[in-house]
C-alpha positions as YAML, in Angstrom:
chain: A
units: angstrom
residues:
- id: 1
  name: MET
  ca: [42.57, 127.21, 103.93]
- id: 2
  name: GLY
  ca: [40.74, 129.85, 105.95]
- id: 3
  name: MET
  ca: [43.65, 130.91, 108.07]
- id: 4
  name: GLN
  ca: [45.41, 134.19, 108.69]
- id: 5
  name: SER
  ca: [48.96, 134.62, 107.40]
- id: 6
  name: GLY
  ca: [51.95, 133.69, 109.52]
- id: 7
  name: ALA
  ca: [51.52, 129.94, 109.79]
- id: 8
  name: HIS
  ca: [54.61, 127.95, 108.87]
- id: 9
  name: ILE
  ca: [55.30, 124.23, 108.43]
- id: 10
  name: VAL
  ca: [58.76, 122.72, 108.79]
- id: 11
  name: TRP
  ca: [58.65, 119.41, 106.93]
- id: 12
  name: ASP
  ca: [60.84, 116.44, 107.64]
- id: 13
  name: TRP
  ca: [62.06, 114.70, 104.49]
- id: 14
  name: ASN
  ca: [62.91, 111.00, 104.94]
- id: 15
  name: GLY
  ca: [59.83, 108.99, 105.82]
- id: 16
  name: THR
  ca: [57.59, 112.07, 105.67]
- id: 17
  name: LEU
  ca: [57.57, 113.91, 102.34]
- id: 18
  name: PHE
  ca: [59.86, 111.26, 100.82]
- id: 19
  name: HIS
  ca: [58.47, 107.73, 101.06]
- id: 20
  name: ASP
  ca: [61.77, 105.88, 101.33]
- id: 21
  name: ASN
  ca: [60.96, 103.09, 103.80]
- id: 22
  name: ASP
  ca: [62.20, 100.33, 101.47]
- id: 23
  name: ALA
  ca: [65.56, 102.04, 100.93]
- id: 24
  name: ILE
  ca: [65.92, 102.74, 104.66]
- id: 25
  name: ILE
  ca: [65.25, 99.13, 105.67]
- id: 26
  name: GLY
  ca: [67.51, 97.78, 102.93]
- id: 27
  name: ALA
  ca: [70.32, 100.12, 103.97]
- id: 28
  name: THR
  ca: [69.85, 99.25, 107.65]
- id: 29
  name: ASN
  ca: [70.03, 95.54, 106.95]
- id: 30
  name: ALA
  ca: [73.09, 96.03, 104.73]
- id: 31
  name: ALA
  ca: [74.76, 97.77, 107.68]
- id: 32
  name: PHE
  ca: [73.71, 94.95, 110.01]
- id: 33
  name: VAL
  ca: [75.53, 92.42, 107.84]
- id: 34
  name: GLU
  ca: [78.79, 94.10, 108.82]
- id: 35
  name: LEU
  ca: [78.21, 93.13, 112.47]
- id: 36
  name: GLY
  ca: [76.67, 89.74, 111.80]
- id: 37
  name: LEU
  ca: [73.18, 90.87, 112.83]
- id: 38
  name: GLU
  ca: [70.05, 89.27, 111.42]
- id: 39
  name: PRO
  ca: [67.93, 91.41, 109.07]
- id: 40
  name: ILE
  ca: [64.86, 93.09, 110.52]
- id: 41
  name: THR
  ca: [61.43, 93.91, 109.10]
- id: 42
  name: LEU
  ca: [59.85, 97.34, 108.76]
- id: 43
  name: GLU
  ca: [57.63, 96.58, 111.76]
- id: 44
  name: GLN
  ca: [60.65, 95.69, 113.90]
- id: 45
  name: TYR
  ca: [62.46, 98.80, 112.72]
- id: 46
  name: ARG
  ca: [59.52, 101.03, 113.65]
- id: 47
  name: ALA
  ca: [59.30, 99.45, 117.10]
- id: 48
  name: LEU
  ca: [63.02, 99.76, 117.88]
- id: 49
  name: TYR
  ca: [64.32, 102.82, 116.01]
- id: 50
  name: CYS
  ca: [65.48, 105.76, 118.12]
- id: 51
  name: VAL
  ca: [67.80, 108.76, 118.10]
- id: 52
  name: PRO
  ca: [70.74, 109.00, 118.59]
- id: 53
  name: VAL
  ca: [71.12, 106.16, 116.10]
- id: 54
  name: PRO
  ca: [73.89, 104.29, 118.00]
- id: 55
  name: LYS
  ca: [71.27, 103.67, 120.71]
- id: 56
  name: PHE
  ca: [69.16, 101.92, 118.08]
- id: 57
  name: TYR
  ca: [72.06, 99.59, 117.35]
- id: 58
  name: GLU
  ca: [72.52, 99.04, 121.08]
- id: 59
  name: ARG
  ca: [68.97, 97.69, 121.29]
- id: 60
  name: LEU
  ca: [69.89, 95.05, 118.73]
- id: 61
  name: LEU
  ca: [73.48, 94.34, 119.77]
- id: 62
  name: GLY
  ca: [72.96, 94.44, 123.51]
- id: 63
  name: ARG
  ca: [75.75, 97.04, 123.66]
- id: 64
  name: LEU
  ca: [76.72, 100.28, 122.01]
- id: 65
  name: PRO
  ca: [78.75, 99.79, 118.82]
- id: 66
  name: THR
  ca: [82.41, 100.78, 119.03]
- id: 67
  name: GLY
  ca: [83.52, 103.88, 117.20]
- id: 68
  name: ALA
  ca: [84.96, 101.76, 114.39]
- id: 69
  name: GLU
  ca: [81.78, 99.68, 114.12]
- id: 70
  name: TRP
  ca: [79.60, 102.79, 113.99]
- id: 71
  name: GLU
  ca: [81.71, 104.39, 111.27]
- id: 72
  name: LEU
  ca: [81.59, 101.19, 109.21]
- id: 73
  name: MET
  ca: [77.82, 100.75, 109.55]
- id: 74
  name: ASP
  ca: [77.19, 104.43, 108.86]
- id: 75
  name: GLU
  ca: [79.28, 104.29, 105.68]
- id: 76
  name: VAL
  ca: [77.56, 101.11, 104.46]
- id: 77
  name: PHE
  ca: [74.12, 102.51, 105.28]
- id: 78
  name: HIS
  ca: [74.63, 105.72, 103.30]
- id: 79
  name: ARG
  ca: [76.25, 103.96, 100.36]
- id: 80
  name: TYR
  ca: [73.38, 101.47, 100.06]
- id: 81
  name: TYR
  ca: [70.77, 104.18, 100.55]
- id: 82
  name: ALA
  ca: [72.29, 106.37, 97.82]
- id: 83
  name: GLU
  ca: [72.12, 103.43, 95.41]
- id: 84
  name: HIS
  ca: [68.46, 102.63, 96.11]
- id: 85
  name: ARG
  ca: [66.78, 105.98, 96.80]
- id: 86
  name: SER
  ca: [66.10, 106.46, 93.07]
- id: 87
  name: ARG
  ca: [63.34, 103.85, 93.34]
- id: 88
  name: CYS
  ca: [61.51, 105.90, 95.98]
- id: 89
  name: ARG
  ca: [58.86, 108.55, 95.39]
- id: 90
  name: LEU
  ca: [57.16, 111.35, 97.26]
- id: 91
  name: THR
  ca: [54.48, 110.31, 99.74]
- id: 92
  name: GLU
  ca: [51.03, 110.09, 98.19]
- id: 93
  name: GLY
  ca: [49.31, 113.47, 98.07]
- id: 94
  name: ALA
  ca: [52.42, 115.42, 99.08]
- id: 95
  name: VAL
  ca: [52.62, 117.55, 95.93]
- id: 96
  name: GLU
  ca: [48.99, 118.68, 96.23]
- id: 97
  name: LEU
  ca: [49.35, 119.48, 99.92]
- id: 98
  name: LEU
  ca: [52.49, 121.53, 99.36]
- id: 99
  name: ALA
  ca: [50.82, 123.48, 96.57]
- id: 100
  name: GLY
  ca: [47.69, 124.04, 98.64]
- id: 101
  name: TRP
  ca: [49.61, 125.38, 101.62]
- id: 102
  name: THR
  ca: [51.58, 127.74, 99.38]
- id: 103
  name: SER
  ca: [48.51, 128.96, 97.50]
- id: 104
  name: ALA
  ca: [46.81, 129.73, 100.82]
- id: 105
  name: GLY
  ca: [49.57, 132.23, 101.53]
- id: 106
  name: HIS
  ca: [51.44, 130.26, 104.17]
- id: 107
  name: SER
  ca: [55.14, 129.42, 104.23]
- id: 108
  name: GLN
  ca: [56.97, 126.11, 104.54]
- id: 109
  name: SER
  ca: [60.49, 124.78, 104.70]
- id: 110
  name: ILE
  ca: [62.38, 121.48, 104.96]
- id: 111
  name: LEU
  ca: [64.75, 120.44, 107.71]
- id: 112
  name: SER
  ca: [66.22, 116.97, 107.31]
- id: 113
  name: MET
  ca: [68.97, 114.96, 108.94]
- id: 114
  name: TYR
  ca: [69.86, 113.69, 105.47]
- id: 115
  name: GLY
  ca: [73.09, 115.26, 104.20]
- id: 116
  name: HIS
  ca: [72.55, 118.76, 102.81]
- id: 117
  name: GLU
  ca: [74.54, 118.20, 99.62]
- id: 118
  name: GLU
  ca: [72.41, 115.15, 98.78]
- id: 119
  name: LEU
  ca: [69.09, 116.60, 99.93]
- id: 120
  name: VAL
  ca: [68.96, 119.79, 97.87]
- id: 121
  name: PRO
  ca: [69.28, 118.20, 94.40]
- id: 122
  name: LEU
  ca: [66.85, 115.45, 95.43]
- id: 123
  name: VAL
  ca: [64.17, 118.00, 96.39]
- id: 124
  name: ARG
  ca: [64.89, 119.97, 93.22]
- id: 125
  name: GLY
  ca: [64.58, 116.82, 91.13]
- id: 126
  name: PHE
  ca: [60.98, 116.33, 92.25]
- id: 127
  name: GLY
  ca: [60.08, 119.84, 91.08]
- id: 128
  name: ILE
  ca: [58.87, 121.01, 94.50]
- id: 129
  name: GLU
  ca: [61.71, 123.31, 95.57]
- id: 130
  name: THR
  ca: [59.74, 126.49, 94.85]
- id: 131
  name: HIS
  ca: [57.26, 125.69, 97.62]
- id: 132
  name: PHE
  ca: [59.94, 126.13, 100.31]
- id: 133
  name: ILE
  ca: [61.51, 129.30, 101.64]
- id: 134
  name: ARG
  ca: [64.44, 127.26, 102.92]
- id: 135
  name: VAL
  ca: [65.76, 123.70, 102.52]
- id: 136
  name: ASP
  ca: [68.30, 122.53, 105.08]
- id: 137
  name: GLY
  ca: [69.92, 119.13, 105.33]
- id: 138
  name: ARG
  ca: [72.34, 117.87, 107.95]
- id: 139
  name: THR
  ca: [75.83, 119.29, 108.12]
- id: 140
  name: GLY
  ca: [78.36, 117.52, 110.30]
- id: 141
  name: PRO
  ca: [78.28, 113.95, 111.67]
- id: 142
  name: SER
  ca: [75.19, 111.78, 111.23]
- id: 143
  name: GLY
  ca: [73.23, 109.95, 113.89]
- id: 144
  name: GLY
  ca: [72.37, 112.74, 116.33]
- id: 145
  name: SER
  ca: [69.25, 114.65, 117.33]
- id: 146
  name: LYS
  ca: [67.56, 117.30, 115.20]
- id: 147
  name: ALA
  ca: [67.03, 119.71, 118.12]
- id: 148
  name: GLU
  ca: [69.96, 122.11, 117.62]
- id: 149
  name: HIS
  ca: [69.53, 121.91, 113.86]
- id: 150
  name: MET
  ca: [65.92, 123.07, 114.31]
- id: 151
  name: VAL
  ca: [66.99, 126.06, 116.37]
- id: 152
  name: ARG
  ca: [69.48, 127.07, 113.66]
- id: 153
  name: HIS
  ca: [66.91, 126.44, 110.90]
- id: 154
  name: LEU
  ca: [64.28, 128.70, 112.46]
- id: 155
  name: GLY
  ca: [66.92, 131.23, 113.39]
- id: 156
  name: ALA
  ca: [68.04, 131.43, 109.76]
- id: 157
  name: LEU
  ca: [64.45, 132.16, 108.72]
- id: 158
  name: GLY
  ca: [64.46, 135.14, 111.04]
- id: 159
  name: ALA
  ca: [61.46, 137.45, 111.04]
- id: 160
  name: LYS
  ca: [59.83, 135.48, 108.23]
- id: 161
  name: VAL
  ca: [58.67, 132.86, 110.71]
- id: 162
  name: ASN
  ca: [57.24, 132.99, 114.22]
- id: 163
  name: PRO
  ca: [58.15, 129.78, 116.13]
- id: 164
  name: ALA
  ca: [54.88, 130.04, 118.06]
- id: 165
  name: ARG
  ca: [52.98, 129.67, 114.76]
- id: 166
  name: THR
  ca: [55.31, 127.02, 113.37]
- id: 167
  name: VAL
  ca: [54.43, 123.32, 113.19]
- id: 168
  name: VAL
  ca: [56.97, 120.59, 112.50]
- id: 169
  name: ILE
  ca: [55.60, 117.61, 110.57]
- id: 170
  name: GLY
  ca: [57.75, 114.50, 110.84]
- id: 171
  name: ASP
  ca: [57.74, 110.75, 111.29]
- id: 172
  name: ALA
  ca: [59.98, 110.42, 114.35]
- id: 173
  name: ALA
  ca: [59.67, 111.24, 118.04]
- id: 174
  name: ASP
  ca: [62.84, 113.30, 117.66]
- id: 175
  name: ASP
  ca: [60.89, 115.71, 115.42]
- id: 176
  name: ALA
  ca: [58.65, 116.51, 118.40]
- id: 177
  name: VAL
  ca: [61.70, 116.93, 120.64]
- id: 178
  name: ALA
  ca: [63.27, 119.30, 118.11]
- id: 179
  name: ALA
  ca: [60.08, 121.31, 117.73]
- id: 180
  name: ARG
  ca: [59.72, 121.72, 121.49]
- id: 181
  name: HIS
  ca: [63.38, 122.72, 121.78]
- id: 182
  name: ALA
  ca: [62.84, 125.51, 119.24]
- id: 183
  name: GLY
  ca: [59.53, 126.76, 120.66]
- id: 184
  name: ALA
  ca: [57.40, 125.25, 117.90]
- id: 185
  name: ARG
  ca: [54.61, 122.63, 117.79]
- id: 186
  name: ALA
  ca: [54.70, 119.20, 116.14]
- id: 187
  name: VAL
  ca: [52.50, 116.66, 114.40]
- id: 188
  name: LEU
  ca: [53.82, 113.14, 113.90]
- id: 189
  name: TYR
  ca: [53.02, 110.92, 110.92]
- id: 190
  name: THR
  ca: [52.84, 107.13, 111.22]
- id: 191
  name: GLY
  ca: [53.99, 106.34, 107.67]
- id: 192
  name: GLY
  ca: [57.71, 106.50, 108.36]
- id: 193
  name: SER
  ca: [60.25, 105.24, 110.86]
- id: 194
  name: HIS
  ca: [58.27, 104.94, 114.11]
- id: 195
  name: SER
  ca: [55.31, 102.88, 115.28]
- id: 196
  name: ARG
  ca: [52.18, 104.71, 116.40]
- id: 197
  name: ALA
  ca: [52.75, 103.54, 119.98]
- id: 198
  name: SER
  ca: [56.24, 105.04, 120.12]
- id: 199
  name: LEU
  ca: [55.09, 108.29, 118.48]
- id: 200
  name: GLU
  ca: [52.23, 108.72, 120.94]
- id: 201
  name: GLU
  ca: [54.76, 108.76, 123.77]
- id: 202
  name: ALA
  ca: [55.95, 112.14, 122.45]
- id: 203
  name: GLY
  ca: [52.74, 113.79, 123.66]
- id: 204
  name: VAL
  ca: [51.83, 115.52, 120.39]
- id: 205
  name: PRO
  ca: [49.12, 114.80, 117.78]
- id: 206
  name: VAL
  ca: [49.75, 111.60, 115.79]
- id: 207
  name: VAL
  ca: [48.12, 111.07, 112.38]
- id: 208
  name: ASP
  ca: [48.09, 108.43, 109.65]
- id: 209
  name: THR
  ca: [48.18, 110.65, 106.54]
- id: 210
  name: LEU
  ca: [49.94, 113.84, 105.49]
- id: 211
  name: ARG
  ca: [46.54, 115.41, 104.76]
- id: 212
  name: GLU
  ca: [45.58, 114.89, 108.40]
- id: 213
  name: ALA
  ca: [48.96, 116.32, 109.40]
- id: 214
  name: VAL
  ca: [48.37, 119.53, 107.46]
- id: 215
  name: THR
  ca: [44.85, 119.87, 108.87]
- id: 216
  name: GLU
  ca: [46.24, 119.50, 112.37]
- id: 217
  name: ALA
  ca: [49.01, 121.98, 111.59]
- id: 218
  name: GLN
  ca: [46.36, 124.51, 110.56]
- id: 219
  name: ARG
  ca: [44.65, 124.10, 113.92]
- id: 220
  name: LEU
  ca: [47.85, 124.33, 115.95]
- id: 221
  name: ALA
  ca: [49.17, 127.40, 114.11]
- id: 222
  name: ALA
  ca: [45.88, 129.32, 114.21]
...
């Protein structure tokens, strides 16, 4: 790819490498049933979704959910998602892009807010694990920001990765926040959980395909 060594990509998983929009929307609407909320479309989800996730529910409820309501919706969401994720596949072109980045001598990793114990076998099952020098999923409670997780992720990579030559590729504004918090750059992809308009508010490059994202990552990490 015509670039000196040292460039690193931190990939988001859900909505970025893993095209799971249908499972996400289905799980969200299953959780909504518990509070008597009407189902929403993918377009509505992209316009309203935000982190921390309870704030997303506040936009729909008109108030923050109680602790008991949040725990119930979170449990229903993850149960439904686990049942339906098997229908989902990697985003188009992802395998080729991962292989190309590796063959060019660059490194890459995954940091996801999906539970670590579920994430690792899922990545392994797609036969792409060897492309990553580290795969980290969420540990601890769900629903929060990725920022501190990103700091720990890059810290665990140590001297292998220079944050200044690291680019986070994700589908949510929070990916840009996390990248900035850890001293890295970000490129946001419109195929996942956020609308283009909401992503553009993050002040980083926004693209419509993963191929464009990798091209932009090359430029930013040069």
